Tab-separated table of C-alpha atoms in Angstrom:
chain	number	residue	atom	x	y	z
A	1	MET	CA	33.352	10.478	-2.330
A	2	THR	CA	33.060	6.963	-1.019
A	3	PRO	CA	29.832	5.058	-1.787
A	4	ASP	CA	28.774	5.580	1.840
A	5	GLU	CA	29.336	9.334	1.585
A	6	THR	CA	27.387	9.378	-1.681
A	7	LEU	CA	24.417	7.719	0.024
A	8	ASP	CA	24.582	10.312	2.806
A	9	SER	CA	24.603	13.073	0.195
A	10	ILE	CA	21.557	11.559	-1.510
A	11	GLU	CA	19.718	11.490	1.815
A	12	ASP	CA	20.682	15.128	2.529
A	13	ALA	CA	19.601	16.221	-0.948
A	14	TYR	CA	16.242	14.494	-0.578
A	15	ARG	CA	15.617	16.266	2.716
A	16	ALA	CA	16.515	19.551	1.026
A	17	VAL	CA	13.919	18.817	-1.667
A	18	ASN	CA	11.340	18.195	1.055
A	19	ARG	CA	12.194	21.510	2.696
A	20	ALA	CA	11.873	23.267	-0.666
A	21	HIS	CA	8.392	21.780	-1.121
A	22	ALA	CA	7.448	23.171	2.292
A	23	VAL	CA	8.810	26.637	1.469
A	24	LEU	CA	6.876	26.666	-1.815
A	25	ALA	CA	3.704	25.590	0.006
A	26	ARG	CA	4.064	28.385	2.558
A	27	CYS	CA	4.610	30.985	-0.176
A	28	LEU	CA	1.603	29.796	-2.181
A	29	ALA	CA	-0.569	29.692	0.951
A	30	GLU	CA	0.430	33.305	1.737
A	31	LEU	CA	-0.473	34.271	-1.833
A	32	VAL	CA	-3.923	32.708	-1.409
A	33	VAL	CA	-4.531	34.697	1.782
A	34	SER	CA	-3.590	37.969	0.081
A	35	THR	CA	-5.698	37.342	-3.028
A	36	ASP	CA	-9.094	39.005	-3.470
A	37	PHE	CA	-12.054	36.637	-3.414
A	38	ALA	CA	-13.080	37.551	-6.974
A	39	GLU	CA	-9.589	36.823	-8.301
A	40	TYR	CA	-9.055	33.546	-6.441
A	41	PRO	CA	-10.506	31.341	-9.255
A	42	TYR	CA	-7.826	32.745	-11.591
A	43	LEU	CA	-4.891	32.379	-9.234
A	44	GLY	CA	-3.720	29.318	-11.148
A	45	ASP	CA	-3.374	31.493	-14.244
A	46	GLU	CA	-1.232	33.980	-12.306
A	47	VAL	CA	1.108	31.308	-10.912
A	48	GLY	CA	1.139	29.384	-14.179
A	49	ALA	CA	2.302	32.444	-16.100
A	50	LEU	CA	4.969	33.137	-13.466
A	51	LEU	CA	6.413	29.610	-13.554
A	52	ALA	CA	5.743	28.881	-17.250
A	53	ILE	CA	3.541	25.907	-16.385
A	54	SER	CA	-0.075	25.166	-17.201
A	55	SER	CA	-2.752	26.830	-15.091
A	56	ARG	CA	-4.007	23.344	-14.226
A	57	LYS	CA	-0.637	22.316	-12.797
A	58	ALA	CA	-0.388	25.641	-10.983
A	59	SER	CA	-3.848	25.127	-9.478
A	60	THR	CA	-2.747	21.699	-8.251
A	61	LEU	CA	0.273	23.273	-6.528
A	62	ILE	CA	-2.012	25.857	-4.908
A	63	ASN	CA	-4.452	23.191	-3.751
A	64	HIS	CA	-1.615	21.156	-2.229
A	65	ALA	CA	-0.307	24.265	-0.491
A	66	GLU	CA	-3.700	25.073	1.019
A	67	ASN	CA	-4.104	21.511	2.252
A	68	LEU	CA	-0.655	21.469	3.839
A	69	ALA	CA	-1.126	24.899	5.411
A	70	SER	CA	-4.312	23.623	7.050
A	71	ARG	CA	-2.196	21.159	9.072
A	72	PRO	CA	0.745	23.130	10.560
A	73	ALA	CA	2.271	20.063	12.242
A	74	VAL	CA	2.398	18.176	8.952
A	75	LEU	CA	3.869	21.162	7.119
A	76	ALA	CA	6.504	21.560	9.852
A	77	ALA	CA	7.506	17.875	9.492
A	78	LEU	CA	7.881	18.420	5.741
A	79	GLU	CA	9.943	21.567	6.266
A	80	GLU	CA	12.235	19.734	8.680
A	81	GLY	CA	12.770	17.012	6.074
A	82	ARG	CA	11.290	14.296	8.269
A	83	ILE	CA	8.700	13.336	5.635
A	84	ASP	CA	8.343	14.009	1.916
A	85	GLN	CA	5.545	15.802	0.100
A	86	GLY	CA	3.736	12.604	-0.917
A	87	LYS	CA	3.588	11.419	2.682
A	88	ALA	CA	2.545	14.858	3.903
A	89	LEU	CA	-0.358	15.069	1.449
A	90	LEU	CA	-1.369	11.498	2.301
A	91	ILE	CA	-1.570	12.343	6.004
A	92	VAL	CA	-3.620	15.462	5.314
A	93	ASP	CA	-6.012	13.452	3.147
A	94	GLN	CA	-6.443	10.780	5.827
A	95	LEU	CA	-7.363	13.443	8.394
A	96	GLU	CA	-10.165	14.781	6.228
A	97	SER	CA	-13.673	14.309	7.665
A	98	LEU	CA	-12.346	13.450	11.147
A	99	THR	CA	-13.363	15.469	14.166
A	100	ALA	CA	-10.779	17.955	15.413
A	101	VAL	CA	-9.926	15.824	18.455
A	102	VAL	CA	-9.531	12.574	16.517
A	103	ALA	CA	-7.600	14.324	13.727
A	104	GLU	CA	-5.074	15.701	16.207
A	105	ILE	CA	-4.480	12.246	17.691
A	106	VAL	CA	-4.151	10.533	14.313
A	107	GLU	CA	-1.948	13.322	12.924
A	108	ALA	CA	0.694	12.951	15.633
A	109	VAL	CA	0.813	9.170	15.240
A	110	LEU	CA	1.073	9.293	11.445
A	111	ILE	CA	3.813	11.938	11.360
A	112	GLU	CA	5.991	9.780	13.586
A	113	TYR	CA	5.103	6.570	11.724
A	114	ALA	CA	5.815	8.170	8.332
A	115	ARG	CA	9.446	8.855	9.249
A	116	THR	CA	10.373	5.178	8.927
A	117	HIS	CA	7.684	3.621	6.710
A	118	HIS	CA	6.758	3.639	3.060
A	119	TYR	CA	3.731	5.350	1.548
A	120	SER	CA	1.428	2.331	1.258
A	121	ARG	CA	2.142	1.164	4.798
A	122	ILE	CA	1.377	4.655	6.075
A	123	ARG	CA	-1.959	4.591	4.267
A	124	GLN	CA	-2.822	1.187	5.719
A	125	HIS	CA	-1.724	2.209	9.203
A	126	ALA	CA	-3.833	5.363	8.958
A	127	GLN	CA	-6.951	3.521	7.820
A	128	ARG	CA	-6.553	0.920	10.538
A	129	LEU	CA	-6.052	3.588	13.189
A	130	ILE	CA	-9.047	5.632	12.019
A	131	ALA	CA	-11.242	2.547	11.841
A	132	LYS	CA	-10.316	1.703	15.426
A	133	ILE	CA	-10.662	5.201	16.906
A	134	ASP	CA	-13.654	6.335	14.850
A	135	PRO	CA	-15.299	3.406	12.995
A	136	GLU	CA	-18.197	5.606	11.923
A	137	ALA	CA	-15.784	7.962	10.164
A	138	ALA	CA	-14.157	5.013	8.370
A	139	ALA	CA	-17.527	3.745	7.166
A	140	ARG	CA	-18.567	7.255	6.145
A	141	ARG	CA	-15.387	7.799	4.146
A	142	HIS	CA	-15.907	4.482	2.365
A	143	GLU	CA	-19.451	5.401	1.360
A	144	GLU	CA	-18.331	8.840	0.177
A	145	LYS	CA	-15.530	7.382	-1.937
A	146	LYS	CA	-17.795	4.615	-3.218
A	147	ARG	CA	-19.981	7.259	-4.843
A	148	THR	CA	-16.988	8.444	-6.897
A	149	ARG	CA	-16.596	5.117	-8.764
A	150	ARG	CA	-16.109	5.682	-12.473
A	151	VAL	CA	-14.290	4.696	-15.644
A	152	GLU	CA	-11.963	7.169	-17.352
A	153	LYS	CA	-10.250	7.097	-20.750
A	154	LEU	CA	-6.903	8.885	-20.932
A	155	ASN	CA	-5.444	9.528	-24.373
A	156	LEU	CA	-1.749	8.677	-24.759
A	157	ASP	CA	0.809	9.206	-27.501
A	158	ASP	CA	1.369	6.883	-30.458
A	159	ALA	CA	-2.295	5.949	-30.974
A	160	MET	CA	-2.619	4.472	-27.456
A	161	CYS	CA	-4.900	5.147	-24.508
A	162	ALA	CA	-5.338	4.074	-20.898
A	163	LEU	CA	-8.588	3.039	-19.238
A	164	ARG	CA	-8.748	3.720	-15.525
A	165	PHE	CA	-11.399	2.059	-13.392
A	166	GLN	CA	-12.232	3.369	-9.923
A	167	PHE	CA	-13.966	0.597	-7.964
A	168	THR	CA	-14.339	-0.381	-4.353
A	169	ALA	CA	-11.292	-2.287	-3.117
A	170	LEU	CA	-13.284	-5.532	-3.169
A	171	GLN	CA	-14.519	-5.029	-6.726
A	172	GLY	CA	-11.006	-4.191	-7.875
A	173	ALA	CA	-9.558	-7.267	-6.168
A	174	LEU	CA	-12.135	-9.530	-7.807
A	175	VAL	CA	-11.660	-8.046	-11.270
A	176	TRP	CA	-7.873	-8.183	-11.024
A	177	ASP	CA	-7.888	-11.756	-9.742
A	178	ARG	CA	-10.046	-12.915	-12.628
A	179	ILE	CA	-7.901	-11.196	-15.257
A	180	ASP	CA	-4.673	-12.388	-13.655
A	181	ARG	CA	-5.816	-16.015	-13.321
A	182	ILE	CA	-6.837	-16.201	-16.962
A	183	ALA	CA	-3.618	-14.513	-18.117
A	184	ARG	CA	-1.497	-16.970	-16.120
A	185	GLY	CA	-3.342	-19.848	-17.772
A	186	LEU	CA	-2.101	-18.746	-21.208
A	187	ASP	CA	1.259	-19.888	-22.551
A	188	ASP	CA	2.607	-17.837	-25.442
A	189	GLU	CA	5.246	-15.264	-26.333
A	190	ARG	CA	3.350	-12.299	-24.840
A	191	THR	CA	4.482	-10.722	-21.581
A	192	MET	CA	2.188	-10.999	-18.556
A	193	ASP	CA	1.231	-7.342	-18.906
A	194	GLN	CA	0.292	-7.902	-22.541
A	195	ARG	CA	-1.708	-11.013	-21.660
A	196	ARG	CA	-3.628	-9.186	-18.926
A	197	ALA	CA	-4.419	-6.311	-21.281
A	198	ASP	CA	-5.646	-8.672	-24.000
A	199	VAL	CA	-7.651	-10.751	-21.518
A	200	ALA	CA	-9.319	-7.615	-20.118
A	201	PHE	CA	-10.288	-6.503	-23.626
A	202	ASP	CA	-11.677	-9.951	-24.505
A	203	LEU	CA	-13.733	-10.078	-21.296
A	204	LEU	CA	-15.161	-6.602	-21.823
A	205	MET	CA	-16.011	-7.372	-25.448
A	206	GLY	CA	-17.611	-10.723	-24.556
A	207	LYS	CA	-14.991	-12.767	-26.436
A	208	GLU	CA	-13.430	-16.102	-25.516
A	209	THR	CA	-10.220	-15.648	-23.565
A	210	GLY	CA	-8.533	-18.878	-24.605
A	211	ALA	CA	-7.898	-20.137	-21.071
A	212	PRO	CA	-9.964	-21.504	-18.146
A	213	GLN	CA	-11.259	-18.722	-15.943
A	214	GLY	CA	-10.752	-20.585	-12.686
A	215	GLU	CA	-12.245	-19.668	-9.330
A	216	VAL	CA	-12.132	-15.968	-8.513
A	217	LYS	CA	-11.372	-15.364	-4.853
A	218	VAL	CA	-10.133	-12.753	-2.409
A	219	LEU	CA	-8.522	-13.183	0.989
A	220	VAL	CA	-9.997	-11.244	3.901
A	221	THR	CA	-8.895	-11.425	7.523
A	222	LEU	CA	-10.976	-10.118	10.427
A	223	PRO	CA	-11.258	-10.866	14.145
A	224	ALA	CA	-13.983	-13.272	15.234
A	225	THR	CA	-15.331	-10.557	17.538
A	226	THR	CA	-15.870	-8.287	14.542
A	227	LEU	CA	-17.525	-11.086	12.600
A	228	MET	CA	-19.985	-11.541	15.453
A	229	GLY	CA	-20.681	-7.794	15.637
A	230	MET	CA	-19.113	-7.396	19.092
A	231	ASP	CA	-16.761	-4.622	17.926
A	232	GLN	CA	-15.821	-2.610	14.834
A	233	GLU	CA	-12.222	-3.672	14.286
A	234	PRO	CA	-11.275	-3.321	10.585
A	235	GLY	CA	-10.765	-6.317	8.333
A	236	MET	CA	-7.714	-6.804	6.103
A	237	LEU	CA	-8.187	-7.318	2.357
A	238	ALA	CA	-5.138	-9.060	0.846
A	239	GLY	CA	-3.369	-6.852	-1.651
A	240	TYR	CA	-5.079	-3.728	-0.313
A	241	GLY	CA	-5.107	-3.368	3.454
A	242	PRO	CA	-7.658	-2.333	6.110
A	243	ILE	CA	-11.335	-2.147	5.165
A	244	PRO	CA	-14.266	-1.045	7.392
A	245	ALA	CA	-15.763	-3.713	9.619
A	246	GLY	CA	-19.147	-3.581	7.885
A	247	VAL	CA	-17.573	-4.177	4.473
A	248	ALA	CA	-15.518	-7.084	5.832
A	249	ARG	CA	-18.632	-8.676	7.381
A	250	ASP	CA	-20.493	-8.390	4.074
A	251	ILE	CA	-17.646	-10.191	2.294
A	252	ALA	CA	-17.498	-12.832	5.013
A	253	ALA	CA	-21.196	-13.574	4.739
A	254	GLY	CA	-20.638	-15.597	1.574
A	255	GLY	CA	-17.065	-16.708	2.205
A	256	THR	CA	-15.194	-19.906	2.963
A	257	TRP	CA	-13.427	-19.764	6.308
A	258	LYS	CA	-10.024	-20.794	7.572
A	259	ARG	CA	-8.800	-20.272	11.133
A	260	ILE	CA	-5.717	-18.048	11.498
A	261	LEU	CA	-4.165	-17.552	14.925
A	262	THR	CA	-2.285	-14.345	15.675
A	263	ASP	CA	0.245	-13.486	18.338
A	264	PRO	CA	-1.764	-11.594	20.993
A	265	VAL	CA	1.145	-9.187	21.602
A	266	THR	CA	2.125	-8.311	18.009
A	267	GLY	CA	-0.985	-9.201	15.995
A	268	VAL	CA	1.185	-11.132	13.496
A	269	ALA	CA	-0.059	-14.460	12.099
A	270	VAL	CA	1.606	-17.428	13.818
A	271	ASP	CA	-0.548	-20.436	12.909
A	272	VAL	CA	-3.128	-21.506	10.362
A	273	GLY	CA	-5.777	-24.118	10.990
A	274	ARG	CA	-4.874	-27.311	9.132
A	275	THR	CA	-8.256	-28.976	8.824
A	276	ASN	CA	-8.524	-30.547	5.346
A	277	TYR	CA	-5.135	-29.128	4.384
A	278	ARG	CA	-1.842	-30.940	3.867
A	279	PRO	CA	0.948	-29.541	6.089
A	280	SER	CA	2.701	-27.964	3.111
A	281	ALA	CA	-0.448	-26.067	2.150
A	282	ALA	CA	-0.968	-24.924	5.738
A	283	LEU	CA	2.649	-23.748	5.982
A	284	ALA	CA	2.312	-21.769	2.747
A	285	ASP	CA	-0.900	-20.195	4.022
A	286	LEU	CA	0.804	-19.223	7.285
A	287	VAL	CA	3.834	-17.613	5.653
A	288	ARG	CA	1.683	-15.626	3.241
A	289	ALA	CA	-0.706	-14.535	6.007
A	290	ARG	CA	2.239	-13.447	8.164
A	291	ASP	CA	4.197	-11.619	5.451
A	292	VAL	CA	1.153	-9.989	3.765
A	293	THR	CA	3.377	-8.720	0.931
A	294	CYS	CA	6.770	-9.465	-0.596
A	295	VAL	CA	9.340	-9.129	2.206
A	296	ALA	CA	11.741	-6.959	0.184
A	297	ILE	CA	12.100	-3.424	1.514
A	298	GLY	CA	9.330	-1.238	0.120
A	299	CYS	CA	7.765	-3.902	-2.116
A	300	ARG	CA	3.967	-4.172	-1.927
A	301	GLN	CA	3.376	-7.168	-4.184
A	302	PRO	CA	0.709	-9.219	-2.343
A	303	ALA	CA	2.096	-12.363	-0.748
A	304	HIS	CA	-0.416	-14.630	-2.471
A	305	ARG	CA	1.223	-13.683	-5.793
A	306	CYS	CA	4.768	-14.289	-4.491
A	307	ASP	CA	7.157	-17.234	-4.414
A	308	LEU	CA	8.000	-18.777	-1.054
A	309	ASP	CA	11.767	-18.688	-0.759
A	310	HIS	CA	14.152	-20.235	1.762
A	311	CYS	CA	16.407	-17.794	3.548
A	312	GLU	CA	19.158	-20.397	3.931
A	313	PRO	CA	19.853	-22.992	1.213
A	314	PHE	CA	17.482	-25.941	1.544
A	315	ASP	CA	19.028	-28.730	3.639
A	316	GLY	CA	16.074	-31.092	3.933
A	317	THR	CA	15.035	-29.809	7.354
A	318	ASN	CA	14.506	-26.049	7.044
A	319	THR	CA	11.143	-25.878	5.283
A	320	VAL	CA	9.733	-24.044	8.284
A	321	ALA	CA	8.050	-20.687	8.795
A	322	ASP	CA	11.172	-19.111	10.325
A	323	ASP	CA	13.194	-19.828	7.176
A	324	LEU	CA	10.593	-18.981	4.532
A	325	GLY	CA	9.584	-15.612	3.160
A	326	ALA	CA	7.264	-14.388	0.419
A	327	LYS	CA	9.164	-12.807	-2.479
A	328	CYS	CA	7.876	-11.474	-5.757
A	329	ARG	CA	9.694	-12.883	-8.760
A	330	ARG	CA	11.828	-9.758	-9.201
A	331	HIS	CA	13.121	-9.774	-5.630
A	332	HIS	CA	13.459	-13.561	-5.610
A	333	VAL	CA	15.883	-13.223	-8.528
A	334	MET	CA	17.594	-10.271	-6.812
A	335	LYS	CA	18.270	-12.304	-3.685
A	336	HIS	CA	19.827	-15.205	-5.603
A	337	HIS	CA	21.757	-13.371	-8.330
A	338	THR	CA	23.000	-10.123	-6.777
A	339	ARG	CA	24.960	-9.053	-3.707
A	340	TRP	CA	21.791	-8.274	-1.757
A	341	LYS	CA	21.717	-10.474	1.361
A	342	ARG	CA	18.791	-11.487	3.574
A	343	THR	CA	18.849	-12.777	7.138
A	344	GLN	CA	15.659	-14.023	8.753
A	345	LEU	CA	14.853	-13.894	12.454
A	346	PRO	CA	12.020	-15.755	14.227
A	347	GLY	CA	8.598	-14.228	13.783
A	348	GLY	CA	9.022	-13.197	10.163
A	349	ILE	CA	11.577	-10.410	10.684
A	350	HIS	CA	13.765	-9.976	7.581
A	351	ILE	CA	17.089	-8.107	7.645
A	352	TRP	CA	18.348	-6.962	4.250
A	353	THR	CA	21.919	-5.867	3.545
A	354	THR	CA	22.396	-3.912	0.330
A	355	PRO	CA	25.437	-4.216	-1.973
A	356	MET	CA	26.691	-0.928	-0.465
A	357	GLY	CA	26.534	-2.313	3.044
A	358	ARG	CA	23.427	-0.520	4.332
A	359	THR	CA	21.128	-2.625	6.522
A	360	TYR	CA	17.333	-2.354	6.644
A	361	VAL	CA	14.804	-4.264	8.728
A	362	ARG	CA	11.450	-5.413	7.356
A	363	GLU	CA	9.107	-6.357	10.179
A	364	PRO	CA	5.905	-8.352	9.609
A	365	GLU	CA	2.635	-6.474	9.376
A	366	PRO	CA	-0.007	-7.267	12.027
A	367	ILE	CA	-3.269	-8.629	10.646
A	368	ALA	CA	-4.977	-8.121	13.995
A	369	ASP	CA	-4.611	-5.348	16.553
A	370	PRO	CA	-1.649	-5.911	18.928
A	371	ALA	CA	-2.378	-5.969	22.618
A	372	PRO	CA	-2.166	-2.475	24.190
A	373	PRO	CA	1.054	-1.712	26.121
A	374	PHE	CA	0.881	-1.862	29.888
């Protein structure tokens, strides 16, 4: 097969996997319906024995099947290969706690959106849509999830373990920023991951970290109308995505402000106020606000942790927004040292051509709601 035919075969095989997940979900859902109430708690044992997997894993499969069966349109999209299982379960989860009418509206939008977007963008799009249609539901979901905050210790092999913290998005952003800033201030043979791990341990144990802590900060964008309480449009937390209006206002209450103008049609950042900022700083702020994340296809590294890279080789005149894009270090190196090619169009649209000749478009993410179509 030619490389192009191989890529087509990969796409076909992936759709077949998605269809298989849907068939398994339907079979498990039928099994649940036919199981006596008294035996339902032990259904995972039955399926686990059948498939030679743990009862816990089997119970997870059953739970996923029940969730998917509760949303026939989502399950149909999975069976048709239009979305994968991860996206399907994400959509079902986002519809939880919504009224039947709102859920039906959001479901149709997300199924279509999921066909051409990655998991994290689907999640952000869903949260933004829910916050706009039903802001009370968004706030309620946040409060419900906030009550589940916890710290977990997971034992690993080779005398290792993992600590997992479940915070609010704001708390997580603040903690990460502090650890990351300290780790970047150290200069030794350790990798960045190793430095962050050691810094986190030192902070938790009350030890000196060996580097200045710097100013911890997060970037939040929200419309002025939301700030003034005139509406409930969601805010945008850099590195995370949409957050309920009330949470964004609480963050803003003690924040330092910078004006960001957005295109009224697309909602994409087009200008940053330059008061007390040198032009180069304002341009960097604009590009990062517009791109939100690394502009490589599927990469979600926050733009404020990325390099700003020229699309065309620097010629002394092209340090402008339409020739700059945020790239994480990995994709910055990829662009310069591999056959991946990037073309940039006005407005922050990036066109990537892979070494096998496939072309993909990465459009900028709106940080404000676009104007409604007429």
